[in-house]
Amino acid sequence: MVGMQGKPQFRNPKNWRLRASVLLEPFGRGGPAILIDTSPDLREQALRYFPKKPRLDAILLTHTHADHLHGLDDIRPFNFFQKHALPLYAEPQFLEEVKVKFSYIFRGYYEGGGIPQLELCGVRDRPFRLEACSEPRLKQLEVIPLPVQHGKSSVLGFRVGKIAYVTDCSYIPETTIKKMLGLEVLILDCLRPKPHTTHLHIEQALEYAHRIGARKTVFTHMSWEIEYEAFKKSLPRGMIPAHDGLRLKIET
């Protein structure tokens, strides 16, 4: 771990980061929950940070890169305890990639251990409701897809109420910026100090954060090149770096 000034920073636990993901609980802690991305660290994240009586009602998938998808098998305990399939919402092309990368889930028979029970739900660039959810309150919740560029690829962020989650992006179109006006919280990609071909670097992330103007902006998907305390001290009021286990309460 190297600090913003080039000094080693190993001791601060906020510099040791699991892969990016977020759990939304629109009706309060312990209520119906929406997970954005199933990172390879999902099991550890759930054991550390989910409520004492964990539940999961829907999954939103930004894209199918390994660091955002490859924990998908670890939704099985939620299937076992809740006794129903979980809806997975993503663009149709990403759902097809899920079928390839996790082909065993979709075969007619799989011996031993069980498989994740999923209901695949395709979404387009327009608002949608979580109608495949078994939780009635979530069926009425509107989700707004936020198309962004991740290098040469098009991926999604999501807005739910007054919070937006946009990770893995290098460019945000003007039409998407307009969809994020009036936010309480923006969670935004910020990989490192220097420019990168597929992610926002610090200067770009700050520029977008100012343009979008959320009441609070949280920077995520940070690499080892960003030292937590130094970055935090450098940020203007209303902007903070994320850390594992961060909880935010948002007034709706």
PDB file of C-alpha atoms in Angstrom:
ATOM      1  CA  MET A   1       0.000   0.000   0.000  1.00  0.00           C
ATOM      2  CA  VAL A   2       1.432   3.356  -1.037  1.00  0.00           C
ATOM      3  CA  GLY A   3       0.123   6.648   0.277  1.00  0.00           C
ATOM      4  CA  MET A   4      -0.825   9.715  -1.736  1.00  0.00           C
ATOM      5  CA  GLN A   5       2.662  11.079  -0.978  1.00  0.00           C
ATOM      6  CA  GLY A   6       4.416   7.802  -1.789  1.00  0.00           C
ATOM      7  CA  LYS A   7       4.810   6.648   1.837  1.00  0.00           C
ATOM      8  CA  PRO A   8       3.952   3.039   2.790  1.00  0.00           C
ATOM      9  CA  GLN A   9       0.582   2.765   4.593  1.00  0.00           C
ATOM     10  CA  PHE A  10      -0.018  -0.825   5.713  1.00  0.00           C
ATOM     11  CA  ARG A  11      -1.550  -0.384   9.163  1.00  0.00           C
ATOM     12  CA  ASN A  12      -4.867   1.340   8.453  1.00  0.00           C
ATOM     13  CA  PRO A  13      -7.514  -1.403   7.970  1.00  0.00           C
ATOM     14  CA  LYS A  14      -9.434   0.943   5.643  1.00  0.00           C
ATOM     15  CA  ASN A  15      -6.651   0.436   3.109  1.00  0.00           C
ATOM     16  CA  TRP A  16      -7.431  -3.302   2.858  1.00  0.00           C
ATOM     17  CA  ARG A  17     -10.388  -3.536   0.500  1.00  0.00           C
ATOM     18  CA  LEU A  18     -12.684  -6.313  -0.662  1.00  0.00           C
ATOM     19  CA  ARG A  19     -14.167  -6.062  -4.156  1.00  0.00           C
ATOM     20  CA  ALA A  20     -16.804  -3.387  -4.806  1.00  0.00           C
ATOM     21  CA  SER A  21     -20.455  -4.151  -4.086  1.00  0.00           C
ATOM     22  CA  VAL A  22     -23.335  -2.545  -2.203  1.00  0.00           C
ATOM     23  CA  LEU A  23     -26.414  -3.737  -0.298  1.00  0.00           C
ATOM     24  CA  LEU A  24     -29.489  -1.486  -0.424  1.00  0.00           C
ATOM     25  CA  GLU A  25     -32.211  -1.762   2.228  1.00  0.00           C
ATOM     26  CA  PRO A  26     -34.877   0.733   1.104  1.00  0.00           C
ATOM     27  CA  PHE A  27     -37.172   0.133   4.085  1.00  0.00           C
ATOM     28  CA  GLY A  28     -34.603  -0.032   6.873  1.00  0.00           C
ATOM     29  CA  ARG A  29     -31.997  -2.402   8.233  1.00  0.00           C
ATOM     30  CA  GLY A  30     -33.041  -6.046   8.198  1.00  0.00           C
ATOM     31  CA  GLY A  31     -35.844  -5.412   5.703  1.00  0.00           C
ATOM     32  CA  PRO A  32     -36.024  -6.372   2.026  1.00  0.00           C
ATOM     33  CA  ALA A  33     -32.617  -6.010   0.422  1.00  0.00           C
ATOM     34  CA  ILE A  34     -31.190  -5.425  -3.041  1.00  0.00           C
ATOM     35  CA  LEU A  35     -27.617  -6.426  -3.822  1.00  0.00           C
ATOM     36  CA  ILE A  36     -25.734  -4.636  -6.598  1.00  0.00           C
ATOM     37  CA  ASP A  37     -23.164  -7.082  -8.036  1.00  0.00           C
ATOM     38  CA  THR A  38     -22.042 -10.425  -6.629  1.00  0.00           C
ATOM     39  CA  SER A  39     -18.340  -9.905  -6.051  1.00  0.00           C
ATOM     40  CA  PRO A  40     -15.948 -12.840  -5.536  1.00  0.00           C
ATOM     41  CA  ASP A  41     -15.829 -11.703  -1.879  1.00  0.00           C
ATOM     42  CA  LEU A  42     -19.598 -12.008  -1.407  1.00  0.00           C
ATOM     43  CA  ARG A  43     -19.439 -14.767   1.200  1.00  0.00           C
ATOM     44  CA  GLU A  44     -16.969 -12.853   3.371  1.00  0.00           C
ATOM     45  CA  GLN A  45     -18.873  -9.602   2.892  1.00  0.00           C
ATOM     46  CA  ALA A  46     -22.134 -11.268   3.936  1.00  0.00           C
ATOM     47  CA  LEU A  47     -20.562 -12.852   7.015  1.00  0.00           C
ATOM     48  CA  ARG A  48     -18.999  -9.558   8.082  1.00  0.00           C
ATOM     49  CA  TYR A  49     -21.511  -6.914   7.147  1.00  0.00           C
ATOM     50  CA  PHE A  50     -25.004  -8.263   6.462  1.00  0.00           C
ATOM     51  CA  PRO A  51     -27.624  -7.895   9.241  1.00  0.00           C
ATOM     52  CA  LYS A  52     -27.825 -10.569  11.970  1.00  0.00           C
ATOM     53  CA  LYS A  53     -30.828 -12.039  10.184  1.00  0.00           C
ATOM     54  CA  PRO A  54     -29.641 -11.637   6.579  1.00  0.00           C
ATOM     55  CA  ARG A  55     -31.974 -11.660   3.624  1.00  0.00           C
ATOM     56  CA  LEU A  56     -31.714 -10.968  -0.067  1.00  0.00           C
ATOM     57  CA  ASP A  57     -34.589 -10.213  -2.414  1.00  0.00           C
ATOM     58  CA  ALA A  58     -33.070  -9.066  -5.712  1.00  0.00           C
ATOM     59  CA  ILE A  59     -29.743  -8.671  -7.487  1.00  0.00           C
ATOM     60  CA  LEU A  60     -28.809  -5.884  -9.895  1.00  0.00           C
ATOM     61  CA  LEU A  61     -25.818  -6.654 -12.110  1.00  0.00           C
ATOM     62  CA  THR A  62     -23.759  -3.798 -13.567  1.00  0.00           C
ATOM     63  CA  HIS A  63     -21.714  -6.061 -15.887  1.00  0.00           C
ATOM     64  CA  THR A  64     -20.046  -9.463 -16.001  1.00  0.00           C
ATOM     65  CA  HIS A  65     -16.387  -8.795 -15.248  1.00  0.00           C
ATOM     66  CA  ALA A  66     -15.084 -11.288 -12.704  1.00  0.00           C
ATOM     67  CA  ASP A  67     -14.742  -8.817  -9.837  1.00  0.00           C
ATOM     68  CA  HIS A  68     -18.458  -7.987 -10.080  1.00  0.00           C
ATOM     69  CA  LEU A  69     -19.972 -11.389 -10.874  1.00  0.00           C
ATOM     70  CA  HIS A  70     -17.945 -14.353  -9.707  1.00  0.00           C
ATOM     71  CA  GLY A  71     -19.467 -14.606  -6.234  1.00  0.00           C
ATOM     72  CA  LEU A  72     -22.800 -15.581  -7.780  1.00  0.00           C
ATOM     73  CA  ASP A  73     -22.673 -19.140  -6.432  1.00  0.00           C
ATOM     74  CA  ASP A  74     -22.708 -17.763  -2.887  1.00  0.00           C
ATOM     75  CA  ILE A  75     -26.344 -16.682  -3.111  1.00  0.00           C
ATOM     76  CA  ARG A  76     -27.283 -20.345  -2.451  1.00  0.00           C
ATOM     77  CA  PRO A  77     -27.740 -19.891   1.332  1.00  0.00           C
ATOM     78  CA  PHE A  78     -30.375 -17.246   0.639  1.00  0.00           C
ATOM     79  CA  ASN A  79     -32.176 -19.701  -1.643  1.00  0.00           C
ATOM     80  CA  PHE A  80     -32.039 -22.355   1.081  1.00  0.00           C
ATOM     81  CA  PHE A  81     -33.305 -20.119   3.885  1.00  0.00           C
ATOM     82  CA  GLN A  82     -35.856 -18.128   1.878  1.00  0.00           C
ATOM     83  CA  LYS A  83     -37.005 -21.102  -0.222  1.00  0.00           C
ATOM     84  CA  HIS A  84     -37.391 -19.250  -3.510  1.00  0.00           C
ATOM     85  CA  ALA A  85     -35.395 -18.138  -6.529  1.00  0.00           C
ATOM     86  CA  LEU A  86     -33.802 -14.704  -6.601  1.00  0.00           C
ATOM     87  CA  PRO A  87     -34.386 -12.355  -9.542  1.00  0.00           C
ATOM     88  CA  LEU A  88     -31.208 -11.187 -11.277  1.00  0.00           C
ATOM     89  CA  TYR A  89     -31.673  -7.979 -13.279  1.00  0.00           C
ATOM     90  CA  ALA A  90     -29.186  -7.118 -16.019  1.00  0.00           C
ATOM     91  CA  GLU A  91     -28.973  -6.155 -19.654  1.00  0.00           C
ATOM     92  CA  PRO A  92     -29.863  -9.116 -21.913  1.00  0.00           C
ATOM     93  CA  GLN A  93     -26.311  -9.469 -23.262  1.00  0.00           C
ATOM     94  CA  PHE A  94     -24.993  -9.769 -19.705  1.00  0.00           C
ATOM     95  CA  LEU A  95     -27.595 -12.404 -18.868  1.00  0.00           C
ATOM     96  CA  GLU A  96     -26.350 -14.440 -21.811  1.00  0.00           C
ATOM     97  CA  GLU A  97     -22.799 -14.132 -20.477  1.00  0.00           C
ATOM     98  CA  VAL A  98     -23.994 -15.313 -17.055  1.00  0.00           C
ATOM     99  CA  LYS A  99     -25.410 -18.410 -18.750  1.00  0.00           C
ATOM    100  CA  VAL A 100     -21.992 -19.107 -20.271  1.00  0.00           C
ATOM    101  CA  LYS A 101     -19.854 -18.364 -17.214  1.00  0.00           C
ATOM    102  CA  PHE A 102     -22.186 -20.251 -14.864  1.00  0.00           C
ATOM    103  CA  SER A 103     -23.528 -22.831 -17.299  1.00  0.00           C
ATOM    104  CA  TYR A 104     -23.998 -25.483 -14.576  1.00  0.00           C
ATOM    105  CA  ILE A 105     -26.785 -23.357 -13.076  1.00  0.00           C
ATOM    106  CA  PHE A 106     -28.887 -23.680 -16.200  1.00  0.00           C
ATOM    107  CA  ARG A 107     -28.439 -27.352 -17.030  1.00  0.00           C
ATOM    108  CA  GLY A 108     -31.337 -29.660 -16.354  1.00  0.00           C
ATOM    109  CA  TYR A 109     -29.446 -31.614 -13.710  1.00  0.00           C
ATOM    110  CA  TYR A 110     -26.520 -30.883 -11.395  1.00  0.00           C
ATOM    111  CA  GLU A 111     -25.292 -33.501  -8.959  1.00  0.00           C
ATOM    112  CA  GLY A 112     -24.508 -32.628  -5.365  1.00  0.00           C
ATOM    113  CA  GLY A 113     -24.393 -29.414  -3.410  1.00  0.00           C
ATOM    114  CA  GLY A 114     -27.246 -27.590  -5.056  1.00  0.00           C
ATOM    115  CA  ILE A 115     -27.079 -24.638  -7.415  1.00  0.00           C
ATOM    116  CA  PRO A 116     -28.123 -20.986  -7.186  1.00  0.00           C
ATOM    117  CA  GLN A 117     -31.805 -20.555  -7.951  1.00  0.00           C
ATOM    118  CA  LEU A 118     -32.164 -17.543 -10.249  1.00  0.00           C
ATOM    119  CA  GLU A 119     -34.841 -15.852 -12.291  1.00  0.00           C
ATOM    120  CA  LEU A 120     -33.135 -13.905 -15.075  1.00  0.00           C
ATOM    121  CA  CYS A 121     -34.764 -10.563 -15.833  1.00  0.00           C
ATOM    122  CA  GLY A 122     -33.598  -8.481 -18.786  1.00  0.00           C
ATOM    123  CA  VAL A 123     -33.580  -4.698 -18.472  1.00  0.00           C
ATOM    124  CA  ARG A 124     -33.104  -1.933 -21.009  1.00  0.00           C
ATOM    125  CA  ASP A 125     -32.187   1.720 -20.766  1.00  0.00           C
ATOM    126  CA  ARG A 126     -35.452   2.739 -19.154  1.00  0.00           C
ATOM    127  CA  PRO A 127     -36.861   2.648 -15.611  1.00  0.00           C
ATOM    128  CA  PHE A 128     -38.216  -0.666 -14.377  1.00  0.00           C
ATOM    129  CA  ARG A 129     -39.821  -2.172 -11.299  1.00  0.00           C
ATOM    130  CA  LEU A 130     -38.704  -5.263  -9.406  1.00  0.00           C
ATOM    131  CA  GLU A 131     -41.808  -7.187 -10.392  1.00  0.00           C
ATOM    132  CA  ALA A 132     -40.115 -10.611 -10.146  1.00  0.00           C
ATOM    133  CA  CYS A 133     -39.457 -10.057  -6.423  1.00  0.00           C
ATOM    134  CA  SER A 134     -41.395 -12.057  -3.874  1.00  0.00           C
ATOM    135  CA  GLU A 135     -41.325  -9.036  -1.543  1.00  0.00           C
ATOM    136  CA  PRO A 136     -44.432  -6.873  -2.261  1.00  0.00           C
ATOM    137  CA  ARG A 137     -42.816  -3.612  -1.149  1.00  0.00           C
ATOM    138  CA  LEU A 138     -39.987  -3.996  -3.639  1.00  0.00           C
ATOM    139  CA  LYS A 139     -42.390  -4.612  -6.523  1.00  0.00           C
ATOM    140  CA  GLN A 140     -43.371  -0.940  -6.373  1.00  0.00           C
ATOM    141  CA  LEU A 141     -39.791   0.355  -6.265  1.00  0.00           C
ATOM    142  CA  GLU A 142     -38.531   2.055  -9.418  1.00  0.00           C
ATOM    143  CA  VAL A 143     -34.973   1.388 -10.560  1.00  0.00           C
ATOM    144  CA  ILE A 144     -33.370   3.686 -13.129  1.00  0.00           C
ATOM    145  CA  PRO A 145     -30.530   2.187 -15.223  1.00  0.00           C
ATOM    146  CA  LEU A 146     -27.566   4.513 -15.689  1.00  0.00           C
ATOM    147  CA  PRO A 147     -25.611   3.673 -18.864  1.00  0.00           C
ATOM    148  CA  VAL A 148     -21.913   4.561 -18.700  1.00  0.00           C
ATOM    149  CA  GLN A 149     -18.786   3.675 -20.639  1.00  0.00           C
ATOM    150  CA  HIS A 150     -16.247   1.269 -19.152  1.00  0.00           C
ATOM    151  CA  GLY A 151     -13.470   1.719 -21.685  1.00  0.00           C
ATOM    152  CA  LYS A 152     -14.977   0.493 -24.973  1.00  0.00           C
ATOM    153  CA  SER A 153     -17.765  -1.398 -23.183  1.00  0.00           C
ATOM    154  CA  SER A 154     -21.164  -0.088 -22.180  1.00  0.00           C
ATOM    155  CA  VAL A 155     -22.175  -1.048 -18.634  1.00  0.00           C
ATOM    156  CA  LEU A 156     -24.849   0.031 -16.171  1.00  0.00           C
ATOM    157  CA  GLY A 157     -25.029   1.918 -12.940  1.00  0.00           C
ATOM    158  CA  PHE A 158     -28.330   2.106 -11.064  1.00  0.00           C
ATOM    159  CA  ARG A 159     -30.396   4.765  -9.315  1.00  0.00           C
ATOM    160  CA  VAL A 160     -32.840   3.692  -6.607  1.00  0.00           C
ATOM    161  CA  GLY A 161     -34.686   6.603  -5.057  1.00  0.00           C
ATOM    162  CA  LYS A 162     -32.139   9.226  -4.031  1.00  0.00           C
ATOM    163  CA  ILE A 163     -29.058   6.999  -4.218  1.00  0.00           C
ATOM    164  CA  ALA A 164     -27.043   6.118  -7.326  1.00  0.00           C
ATOM    165  CA  TYR A 165     -24.294   3.529  -7.730  1.00  0.00           C
ATOM    166  CA  VAL A 166     -21.895   4.009 -10.636  1.00  0.00           C
ATOM    167  CA  THR A 167     -18.750   1.922 -10.615  1.00  0.00           C
ATOM    168  CA  ASP A 168     -16.399   0.756 -13.380  1.00  0.00           C
ATOM    169  CA  CYS A 169     -16.748   3.715 -15.696  1.00  0.00           C
ATOM    170  CA  SER A 170     -14.434   5.943 -17.703  1.00  0.00           C
ATOM    171  CA  TYR A 171     -17.073   8.255 -19.197  1.00  0.00           C
ATOM    172  CA  ILE A 172     -20.575   9.309 -18.140  1.00  0.00           C
ATOM    173  CA  PRO A 173     -22.846  10.555 -20.963  1.00  0.00           C
ATOM    174  CA  GLU A 174     -24.734  13.800 -20.490  1.00  0.00           C
ATOM    175  CA  THR A 175     -28.051  11.923 -20.632  1.00  0.00           C
ATOM    176  CA  THR A 176     -26.950   9.785 -17.697  1.00  0.00           C
ATOM    177  CA  ILE A 177     -25.769  12.783 -15.698  1.00  0.00           C
ATOM    178  CA  LYS A 178     -29.250  14.293 -16.029  1.00  0.00           C
ATOM    179  CA  LYS A 179     -30.733  11.102 -14.541  1.00  0.00           C
ATOM    180  CA  MET A 180     -28.606  11.612 -11.438  1.00  0.00           C
ATOM    181  CA  LEU A 181     -29.578  15.160 -10.549  1.00  0.00           C
ATOM    182  CA  GLY A 182     -31.159  15.625  -7.126  1.00  0.00           C
ATOM    183  CA  LEU A 183     -29.338  12.738  -5.430  1.00  0.00           C
ATOM    184  CA  GLU A 184     -28.761  12.443  -1.715  1.00  0.00           C
ATOM    185  CA  VAL A 185     -25.901   9.967  -2.232  1.00  0.00           C
ATOM    186  CA  LEU A 186     -23.743   9.197  -5.246  1.00  0.00           C
ATOM    187  CA  ILE A 187     -21.370   6.218  -5.044  1.00  0.00           C
ATOM    188  CA  LEU A 188     -18.844   6.753  -7.811  1.00  0.00           C
ATOM    189  CA  ASP A 189     -15.873   4.973  -9.376  1.00  0.00           C
ATOM    190  CA  CYS A 190     -12.433   6.407  -8.536  1.00  0.00           C
ATOM    191  CA  LEU A 191      -9.604   3.982  -9.302  1.00  0.00           C
ATOM    192  CA  ARG A 192      -6.324   5.833  -8.828  1.00  0.00           C
ATOM    193  CA  PRO A 193      -4.549   9.210  -9.092  1.00  0.00           C
ATOM    194  CA  LYS A 194      -3.334   8.760 -12.683  1.00  0.00           C
ATOM    195  CA  PRO A 195      -5.567   8.410 -15.795  1.00  0.00           C
ATOM    196  CA  HIS A 196      -6.788   4.936 -16.717  1.00  0.00           C
ATOM    197  CA  THR A 197      -8.366   3.624 -19.914  1.00  0.00           C
ATOM    198  CA  THR A 198     -11.412   1.997 -18.290  1.00  0.00           C
ATOM    199  CA  HIS A 199     -11.916   3.780 -14.949  1.00  0.00           C
ATOM    200  CA  LEU A 200     -12.203   7.300 -13.593  1.00  0.00           C
ATOM    201  CA  HIS A 201      -9.103   8.688 -11.945  1.00  0.00           C
ATOM    202  CA  ILE A 202      -9.266  11.172  -9.074  1.00  0.00           C
ATOM    203  CA  GLU A 203      -9.462  14.365 -11.140  1.00  0.00           C
ATOM    204  CA  GLN A 204     -12.200  12.964 -13.413  1.00  0.00           C
ATOM    205  CA  ALA A 205     -14.177  11.563 -10.486  1.00  0.00           C
ATOM    206  CA  LEU A 206     -14.106  14.920  -8.702  1.00  0.00           C
ATOM    207  CA  GLU A 207     -15.227  16.711 -11.854  1.00  0.00           C
ATOM    208  CA  TYR A 208     -18.201  14.401 -12.327  1.00  0.00           C
ATOM    209  CA  ALA A 209     -19.057  14.584  -8.617  1.00  0.00           C
ATOM    210  CA  HIS A 210     -19.233  18.387  -8.771  1.00  0.00           C
ATOM    211  CA  ARG A 211     -21.355  18.291 -11.924  1.00  0.00           C
ATOM    212  CA  ILE A 212     -23.829  15.777 -10.503  1.00  0.00           C
ATOM    213  CA  GLY A 213     -24.004  17.647  -7.200  1.00  0.00           C
ATOM    214  CA  ALA A 214     -25.212  14.955  -4.813  1.00  0.00           C
ATOM    215  CA  ARG A 215     -25.486  15.959  -1.172  1.00  0.00           C
ATOM    216  CA  LYS A 216     -22.859  13.287  -0.400  1.00  0.00           C
ATOM    217  CA  THR A 217     -20.471  11.585  -2.819  1.00  0.00           C
ATOM    218  CA  VAL A 218     -18.680   8.363  -1.866  1.00  0.00           C
ATOM    219  CA  PHE A 219     -15.744   7.229  -3.995  1.00  0.00           C
ATOM    220  CA  THR A 220     -15.359   3.478  -4.492  1.00  0.00           C
ATOM    221  CA  HIS A 221     -13.407   0.853  -6.459  1.00  0.00           C
ATOM    222  CA  MET A 222     -10.166   2.446  -5.249  1.00  0.00           C
ATOM    223  CA  SER A 223      -6.870   0.717  -5.952  1.00  0.00           C
ATOM    224  CA  TRP A 224      -3.882   0.321  -3.634  1.00  0.00           C
ATOM    225  CA  GLU A 225      -2.559   3.609  -5.023  1.00  0.00           C
ATOM    226  CA  ILE A 226      -5.101   5.591  -3.003  1.00  0.00           C
ATOM    227  CA  GLU A 227      -4.381   5.795   0.720  1.00  0.00           C
ATOM    228  CA  TYR A 228      -7.595   6.241   2.683  1.00  0.00           C
ATOM    229  CA  GLU A 229      -6.666   8.951   5.199  1.00  0.00           C
ATOM    230  CA  ALA A 230      -4.655  11.071   2.779  1.00  0.00           C
ATOM    231  CA  PHE A 231      -7.445  10.915   0.184  1.00  0.00           C
ATOM    232  CA  LYS A 232     -10.106  11.720   2.774  1.00  0.00           C
ATOM    233  CA  LYS A 233      -8.214  14.831   3.917  1.00  0.00           C
ATOM    234  CA  SER A 234      -7.823  16.024   0.312  1.00  0.00           C
ATOM    235  CA  LEU A 235     -11.532  15.899  -0.510  1.00  0.00           C
ATOM    236  CA  PRO A 236     -13.953  18.839  -0.351  1.00  0.00           C
ATOM    237  CA  ARG A 237     -16.848  18.868   2.068  1.00  0.00           C
ATOM    238  CA  GLY A 238     -19.562  16.349   1.221  1.00  0.00           C
ATOM    239  CA  MET A 239     -17.186  13.856  -0.406  1.00  0.00           C
ATOM    240  CA  ILE A 240     -15.611  10.820   1.273  1.00  0.00           C
ATOM    241  CA  PRO A 241     -13.781   7.635   0.249  1.00  0.00           C
ATOM    242  CA  ALA A 242     -15.581   4.344   0.773  1.00  0.00           C
ATOM    243  CA  HIS A 243     -14.279   1.640   3.088  1.00  0.00           C
ATOM    244  CA  ASP A 244     -15.355  -1.930   3.756  1.00  0.00           C
ATOM    245  CA  GLY A 245     -18.439  -2.025   5.976  1.00  0.00           C
ATOM    246  CA  LEU A 246     -19.407   1.616   5.390  1.00  0.00           C
ATOM    247  CA  ARG A 247     -23.074   2.220   6.236  1.00  0.00           C
ATOM    248  CA  LEU A 248     -25.080   5.206   5.060  1.00  0.00           C
ATOM    249  CA  LYS A 249     -28.564   6.177   6.201  1.00  0.00           C
ATOM    250  CA  ILE A 250     -30.525   8.095   3.600  1.00  0.00           C
ATOM    251  CA  GLU A 251     -33.701  10.041   4.306  1.00  0.00           C
ATOM    252  CA  THR A 252     -36.230   9.292   1.543  1.00  0.00           C
TER     253      THR A 252
END
